[in-house]
């Protein structure tokens, strides 16, 4: 009689822990539920609850073994790409669709300089000198969160639901902007597409003929990690003029480096 002699190579959810405690993840078209079980249940031995609506397959591999403390943040990124969120409450990890995560997340006041715990949470970020409403507008083109950032104007708070990594990115920007010499200032953070931030800042200083930056009406600072230019002035009109110049200078930098251009042929072969 016919029978099953062998089975095709199974979809893999492979997690290996080395003698040094580091963990290697290797998922090949693996069911997301098997991935969660392998990482949280088998490798880390933590308690978790998995929502039945979490579905999908995962293909991911770590290029090198991860320290134990980096495993859950890596899992959090994998889940986010599959429309799921990981949160931790009362010592239990909960994996839910992103649409449900906000209702289950406990509010967290996010202190400066603190290492963000992994997991989806509602983050509350107090500002000292900046207007929360104005800072929200600055963040919009730079930081993408799964849900929009909200503002509590009465208490000057930013409130958003997101991962620990998203919270860390926003807090890094808060530490740059929310300082006493920014009180009462108008500002803009303008990301560049082509040009280098430090080069553009040098050109802006020449255009605006700045001498002593402490006494000039407009100041510029390159934010190299974001390849963006921070413009600050007590008068909004200077910020608007600088933004217009930055757009011109960014376009002007297109010839500085080799680029690949693609033309899609419409009529010929």
C-alpha positions as a Markdown table, in Angstrom:
| # | Residue | x | y | z |
|---|---|---|---|---|
| 1 | Unk | 0.0 | 0.0 | 0.0 |
| 2 | Unk | 1.0 | 3.6 | -0.6 |
| 3 | Unk | 2.2 | 5.6 | 2.5 |
| 4 | Unk | 4.0 | 8.7 | 3.4 |
| 5 | Unk | 7.7 | 7.9 | 3.2 |
| 6 | Unk | 8.8 | 11.4 | 4.0 |
| 7 | Unk | 7.6 | 14.9 | 4.5 |
| 8 | Unk | 8.6 | 18.1 | 2.8 |
| 9 | Unk | 11.0 | 20.4 | 4.7 |
| 10 | Unk | 8.9 | 21.9 | 7.4 |
| 11 | Unk | 8.5 | 25.6 | 7.9 |
| 12 | Unk | 11.0 | 26.4 | 10.6 |
| 13 | Unk | 10.9 | 28.4 | 13.8 |
| 14 | Unk | 14.4 | 27.7 | 15.0 |
| 15 | Unk | 15.8 | 29.3 | 18.2 |
| 16 | Unk | 19.3 | 28.3 | 19.4 |
| 17 | Unk | 20.8 | 29.3 | 22.8 |
| 18 | Unk | 24.5 | 29.2 | 23.0 |
| 19 | Unk | 26.7 | 28.3 | 26.0 |
| 20 | Unk | 27.3 | 32.0 | 26.6 |
| 21 | Unk | 23.5 | 32.7 | 26.8 |
| 22 | Unk | 23.3 | 34.4 | 23.5 |
| 23 | Unk | 20.4 | 33.5 | 21.3 |
| 24 | Unk | 20.2 | 33.0 | 17.5 |
| 25 | Unk | 16.8 | 33.3 | 15.7 |
| 26 | Unk | 16.2 | 31.6 | 12.3 |
| 27 | Unk | 12.6 | 31.6 | 11.0 |
| 28 | Unk | 11.8 | 30.4 | 7.5 |
| 29 | Unk | 8.2 | 31.0 | 6.6 |
| 30 | Unk | 7.3 | 30.0 | 10.1 |
| 31 | Unk | 3.8 | 30.4 | 11.7 |
| 32 | Unk | 3.9 | 33.5 | 13.9 |
| 33 | Unk | 2.4 | 31.4 | 16.7 |
| 34 | Unk | 5.3 | 29.0 | 16.5 |
| 35 | Unk | 7.7 | 31.9 | 16.5 |
| 36 | Unk | 6.2 | 33.3 | 19.7 |
| 37 | Unk | 6.2 | 29.8 | 21.4 |
| 38 | Unk | 9.9 | 29.2 | 20.4 |
| 39 | Unk | 11.1 | 32.6 | 21.7 |
| 40 | Unk | 9.0 | 33.3 | 24.7 |
| 41 | Unk | 8.1 | 29.8 | 25.9 |
| 42 | Unk | 11.2 | 27.7 | 25.0 |
| 43 | Unk | 14.1 | 30.1 | 24.8 |
| 44 | Unk | 13.2 | 32.6 | 27.5 |
| 45 | Unk | 10.8 | 30.5 | 29.6 |
| 46 | Unk | 8.5 | 33.4 | 30.3 |
| 47 | Unk | 4.7 | 33.4 | 30.7 |
| 48 | Unk | 2.7 | 34.7 | 27.8 |
| 49 | Unk | -0.8 | 34.9 | 26.4 |
| 50 | Unk | -1.4 | 34.8 | 22.6 |
| 51 | Unk | -4.5 | 36.4 | 21.1 |
| 52 | Unk | -6.2 | 34.0 | 18.7 |
| 53 | Unk | -6.5 | 36.8 | 16.1 |
| 54 | Unk | -2.7 | 37.0 | 15.7 |
| 55 | Unk | -2.0 | 35.3 | 12.4 |
| 56 | Unk | 0.7 | 35.2 | 9.8 |
| 57 | Unk | 4.1 | 33.8 | 8.8 |
| 58 | Unk | 7.5 | 35.1 | 9.6 |
| 59 | Unk | 10.9 | 34.9 | 7.7 |
| 60 | Unk | 13.7 | 36.4 | 9.7 |
| 61 | Unk | 17.2 | 35.5 | 10.7 |
| 62 | Unk | 19.7 | 37.2 | 13.1 |
| 63 | Unk | 23.0 | 37.9 | 11.5 |
| 64 | Unk | 24.8 | 37.2 | 14.8 |
| 65 | Unk | 23.7 | 35.8 | 18.2 |
| 66 | Unk | 21.7 | 38.2 | 20.4 |
| 67 | Unk | 22.3 | 39.0 | 24.0 |
| 68 | Unk | 19.4 | 37.7 | 26.1 |
| 69 | Unk | 18.2 | 41.3 | 26.8 |
| 70 | Unk | 17.9 | 42.0 | 23.1 |
| 71 | Unk | 15.8 | 39.0 | 22.2 |
| 72 | Unk | 12.4 | 40.4 | 23.2 |
| 73 | Unk | 13.0 | 43.8 | 21.4 |
| 74 | Unk | 13.9 | 41.8 | 18.3 |
| 75 | Unk | 10.7 | 39.7 | 18.6 |
| 76 | Unk | 8.8 | 43.0 | 19.1 |
| 77 | Unk | 10.1 | 44.3 | 15.8 |
| 78 | Unk | 9.1 | 41.0 | 14.1 |
| 79 | Unk | 5.6 | 41.1 | 15.5 |
| 80 | Unk | 5.2 | 44.8 | 14.5 |
| 81 | Unk | 5.9 | 43.9 | 10.9 |
| 82 | Unk | 3.1 | 41.4 | 11.0 |
| 83 | Unk | 0.6 | 43.7 | 12.6 |
| 84 | Unk | 0.9 | 42.5 | 16.1 |
| 85 | Unk | 2.1 | 44.0 | 19.3 |
| 86 | Unk | 3.8 | 42.7 | 22.5 |
| 87 | Unk | 3.0 | 44.2 | 25.9 |
| 88 | Unk | 3.8 | 43.2 | 29.4 |
| 89 | Unk | 1.5 | 43.6 | 32.3 |
| 90 | Unk | 1.6 | 41.9 | 35.8 |
| 91 | Unk | 4.6 | 39.9 | 34.7 |
| 92 | Unk | 2.8 | 38.4 | 31.7 |
| 93 | Unk | 3.6 | 39.1 | 28.1 |
| 94 | Unk | 0.6 | 39.6 | 25.9 |
| 95 | Unk | 0.6 | 39.3 | 22.1 |
| 96 | Unk | -2.3 | 41.0 | 20.4 |
| 97 | Unk | -3.2 | 42.6 | 17.1 |
| 98 | Unk | -2.0 | 46.2 | 17.0 |
| 99 | Unk | -5.6 | 47.3 | 16.9 |
| 100 | Unk | -6.2 | 45.9 | 20.4 |
| 101 | Unk | -2.9 | 46.8 | 21.9 |
| 102 | Unk | -3.8 | 50.3 | 23.0 |
| 103 | Unk | -6.7 | 49.1 | 25.1 |
| 104 | Unk | -4.5 | 46.6 | 27.0 |
| 105 | Unk | -1.4 | 48.8 | 27.4 |
| 106 | Unk | -0.8 | 50.5 | 30.8 |
| 107 | Unk | 0.2 | 54.2 | 30.7 |
| 108 | Unk | 4.0 | 54.7 | 31.3 |
| 109 | Unk | 5.6 | 58.0 | 32.2 |
| 110 | Unk | 8.7 | 57.9 | 30.1 |
| 111 | Unk | 11.7 | 59.5 | 32.0 |
| 112 | Unk | 14.6 | 61.0 | 30.1 |
| 113 | Unk | 17.8 | 58.9 | 29.8 |
| 114 | Unk | 16.0 | 55.7 | 30.9 |
| 115 | Unk | 16.3 | 52.5 | 28.9 |
| 116 | Unk | 12.9 | 51.8 | 27.5 |
| 117 | Unk | 11.6 | 48.4 | 28.5 |
| 118 | Unk | 10.5 | 46.4 | 25.5 |
| 119 | Unk | 6.8 | 46.1 | 24.8 |
| 120 | Unk | 3.9 | 48.1 | 23.6 |
| 121 | Unk | 2.7 | 50.8 | 26.0 |
| 122 | Unk | 1.0 | 54.2 | 26.2 |
| 123 | Unk | 3.9 | 56.6 | 26.7 |
| 124 | Unk | 3.4 | 59.9 | 28.5 |
| 125 | Unk | 6.3 | 62.3 | 27.8 |
| 126 | Unk | 6.3 | 65.6 | 29.8 |
| 127 | Unk | 7.9 | 68.7 | 28.2 |
| 128 | Unk | 9.5 | 71.5 | 30.3 |
| 129 | Unk | 10.3 | 74.3 | 27.9 |
| 130 | Unk | 8.7 | 73.4 | 24.5 |
| 131 | Unk | 5.1 | 73.6 | 23.5 |
| 132 | Unk | 3.8 | 70.0 | 23.2 |
| 133 | Unk | 1.6 | 71.1 | 20.3 |
| 134 | Unk | 4.4 | 72.7 | 18.4 |
| 135 | Unk | 6.8 | 69.8 | 19.0 |
| 136 | Unk | 4.2 | 67.3 | 17.7 |
| 137 | Unk | 4.2 | 69.2 | 14.4 |
| 138 | Unk | 8.0 | 68.9 | 14.3 |
| 139 | Unk | 7.9 | 65.2 | 15.0 |
| 140 | Unk | 5.3 | 64.4 | 12.4 |
| 141 | Unk | 7.6 | 64.1 | 9.3 |
| 142 | Unk | 10.4 | 62.4 | 11.2 |
| 143 | Unk | 9.0 | 59.9 | 13.6 |
| 144 | Unk | 6.4 | 57.3 | 12.5 |
| 145 | Unk | 4.4 | 55.6 | 15.2 |
| 146 | Unk | 1.6 | 53.0 | 14.7 |
| 147 | Unk | -0.9 | 55.4 | 16.2 |
| 148 | Unk | -0.8 | 59.2 | 16.1 |
| 149 | Unk | 0.8 | 61.3 | 18.8 |
| 150 | Unk | -1.6 | 63.1 | 21.0 |
| 151 | Unk | -1.1 | 66.3 | 23.0 |
| 152 | Unk | -2.3 | 67.2 | 26.5 |
| 153 | Unk | -2.0 | 71.0 | 26.2 |
| 154 | Unk | -3.0 | 71.8 | 29.8 |
| 155 | Unk | -0.2 | 69.7 | 31.2 |
| 156 | Unk | 2.1 | 70.1 | 28.2 |
| 157 | Unk | 2.4 | 66.3 | 27.5 |
| 158 | Unk | 3.0 | 64.2 | 24.5 |
| 159 | Unk | 1.0 | 60.9 | 24.6 |
| 160 | Unk | 1.4 | 58.1 | 22.2 |
| 161 | Unk | 0.9 | 54.3 | 22.0 |
| 162 | Unk | 4.0 | 52.5 | 20.7 |
| 163 | Unk | 6.9 | 50.2 | 21.2 |
| 164 | Unk | 9.9 | 50.8 | 23.5 |
| 165 | Unk | 12.0 | 51.5 | 20.4 |
| 166 | Unk | 9.6 | 54.2 | 19.2 |
| 167 | Unk | 9.6 | 55.8 | 22.6 |
| 168 | Unk | 13.4 | 55.8 | 22.7 |
| 169 | Unk | 13.5 | 57.6 | 19.4 |
| 170 | Unk | 11.1 | 60.3 | 20.5 |
| 171 | Unk | 12.9 | 60.7 | 23.9 |
| 172 | Unk | 16.2 | 61.2 | 22.1 |
| 173 | Unk | 14.7 | 64.1 | 20.2 |
| 174 | Unk | 13.1 | 65.5 | 23.4 |
| 175 | Unk | 16.6 | 65.6 | 25.0 |
| 176 | Unk | 17.9 | 67.6 | 22.0 |
| 177 | Unk | 15.0 | 70.1 | 21.8 |
| 178 | Unk | 13.5 | 70.5 | 25.3 |
| 179 | Unk | 16.2 | 72.6 | 26.9 |
| 180 | Unk | 16.0 | 76.0 | 28.7 |
| 181 | Unk | 17.5 | 78.1 | 25.8 |
| 182 | Unk | 14.7 | 76.8 | 23.5 |
| 183 | Unk | 12.0 | 78.4 | 25.7 |
| 184 | Unk | 9.9 | 80.8 | 23.7 |
| 185 | Unk | 11.7 | 80.0 | 20.5 |
| 186 | Unk | 10.2 | 79.1 | 17.1 |
| 187 | Unk | 11.9 | 76.2 | 15.5 |
| 188 | Unk | 11.8 | 73.7 | 12.7 |
| 189 | Unk | 13.5 | 70.4 | 12.1 |
| 190 | Unk | 13.9 | 69.9 | 8.4 |
| 191 | Unk | 15.0 | 66.5 | 7.1 |
| 192 | Unk | 17.2 | 66.4 | 4.0 |
| 193 | Unk | 16.8 | 64.1 | 1.1 |
| 194 | Unk | 20.1 | 64.5 | -0.7 |
| 195 | Unk | 22.5 | 67.0 | 0.9 |
| 196 | Unk | 24.6 | 66.6 | 4.0 |
| 197 | Unk | 23.3 | 68.4 | 7.1 |
| 198 | Unk | 26.6 | 69.8 | 8.2 |
| 199 | Unk | 27.3 | 71.2 | 4.7 |
| 200 | Unk | 23.9 | 72.8 | 4.5 |
| 201 | Unk | 24.3 | 74.4 | 7.9 |
| 202 | Unk | 27.6 | 76.0 | 6.8 |
| 203 | Unk | 25.9 | 77.3 | 3.7 |
| 204 | Unk | 23.0 | 78.7 | 5.7 |
| 205 | Unk | 25.3 | 80.6 | 8.0 |
| 206 | Unk | 27.0 | 82.2 | 5.1 |
| 207 | Unk | 23.6 | 83.1 | 3.5 |
| 208 | Unk | 22.3 | 84.6 | 6.7 |
| 209 | Unk | 25.8 | 86.2 | 7.4 |
| 210 | Unk | 25.9 | 85.0 | 11.0 |
| 211 | Unk | 28.8 | 86.1 | 13.3 |
| 212 | Unk | 28.3 | 85.3 | 16.9 |
| 213 | Unk | 25.5 | 82.7 | 16.9 |
| 214 | Unk | 24.5 | 83.6 | 20.4 |
| 215 | Unk | 23.4 | 87.1 | 19.3 |
| 216 | Unk | 22.1 | 86.4 | 15.8 |
| 217 | Unk | 18.3 | 86.3 | 15.1 |
| 218 | Unk | 18.4 | 82.8 | 13.7 |
| 219 | Unk | 20.5 | 79.7 | 14.6 |
| 220 | Unk | 21.3 | 76.5 | 12.8 |
| 221 | Unk | 22.4 | 73.1 | 14.1 |
| 222 | Unk | 23.0 | 69.9 | 12.1 |
| 223 | Unk | 21.2 | 66.8 | 13.5 |
| 224 | Unk | 23.5 | 64.3 | 11.8 |
| 225 | Unk | 21.8 | 61.2 | 13.1 |
| 226 | Unk | 18.6 | 62.2 | 11.2 |
| 227 | Unk | 20.4 | 64.1 | 8.4 |
| 228 | Unk | 18.3 | 67.1 | 9.3 |
| 229 | Unk | 18.8 | 70.8 | 10.1 |
| 230 | Unk | 17.4 | 72.4 | 13.2 |
| 231 | Unk | 16.5 | 76.0 | 12.7 |
| 232 | Unk | 15.8 | 78.2 | 15.8 |
| 233 | Unk | 14.7 | 81.8 | 16.1 |
| 234 | Unk | 12.6 | 84.0 | 18.4 |
| 235 | Unk | 10.8 | 85.2 | 15.2 |
| 236 | Unk | 8.8 | 82.7 | 13.1 |
| 237 | Unk | 9.6 | 84.6 | 9.9 |
| 238 | Unk | 13.3 | 83.6 | 10.1 |
| 239 | Unk | 12.4 | 80.0 | 10.5 |
| 240 | Unk | 10.1 | 80.1 | 7.4 |
| 241 | Unk | 12.9 | 81.9 | 5.3 |
| 242 | Unk | 15.4 | 79.3 | 6.4 |
| 243 | Unk | 13.1 | 76.4 | 5.5 |
| 244 | Unk | 12.8 | 77.8 | 2.0 |
| 245 | Unk | 16.5 | 78.1 | 1.6 |
| 246 | Unk | 17.0 | 74.5 | 2.9 |
| 247 | Unk | 14.7 | 73.2 | 0.2 |
| 248 | Unk | 16.8 | 75.0 | -2.4 |
| 249 | Unk | 20.1 | 73.8 | -1.1 |
| 250 | Unk | 18.9 | 70.2 | -0.7 |
| 251 | Unk | 17.9 | 70.2 | -4.4 |
| 252 | Unk | 21.2 | 71.8 | -5.3 |
| 253 | Unk | 23.1 | 68.9 | -3.7 |
| 254 | Unk | 21.8 | 66.3 | -6.2 |
| 255 | Unk | 24.9 | 66.6 | -8.4 |
| 256 | Unk | 27.3 | 65.9 | -5.5 |
| 257 | Unk | 27.1 | 62.1 | -5.7 |
| 258 | Unk | 26.6 | 59.4 | -8.3 |
| 259 | Unk | 23.0 | 58.2 | -8.5 |
| 260 | Unk | 21.1 | 55.6 | -10.5 |
| 261 | Unk | 18.3 | 56.7 | -12.6 |
| 262 | Unk | 15.7 | 54.3 | -14.1 |
| 263 | Unk | 13.6 | 55.1 | -17.2 |
| 264 | Unk | 10.7 | 52.8 | -18.0 |
| 265 | Unk | 10.4 | 52.3 | -21.7 |
| 266 | Unk | 6.8 | 52.8 | -22.9 |
| 267 | Unk | 6.9 | 51.9 | -26.6 |
| 268 | Unk | 10.2 | 50.2 | -27.5 |
| 269 | Unk | 11.8 | 47.0 | -26.2 |
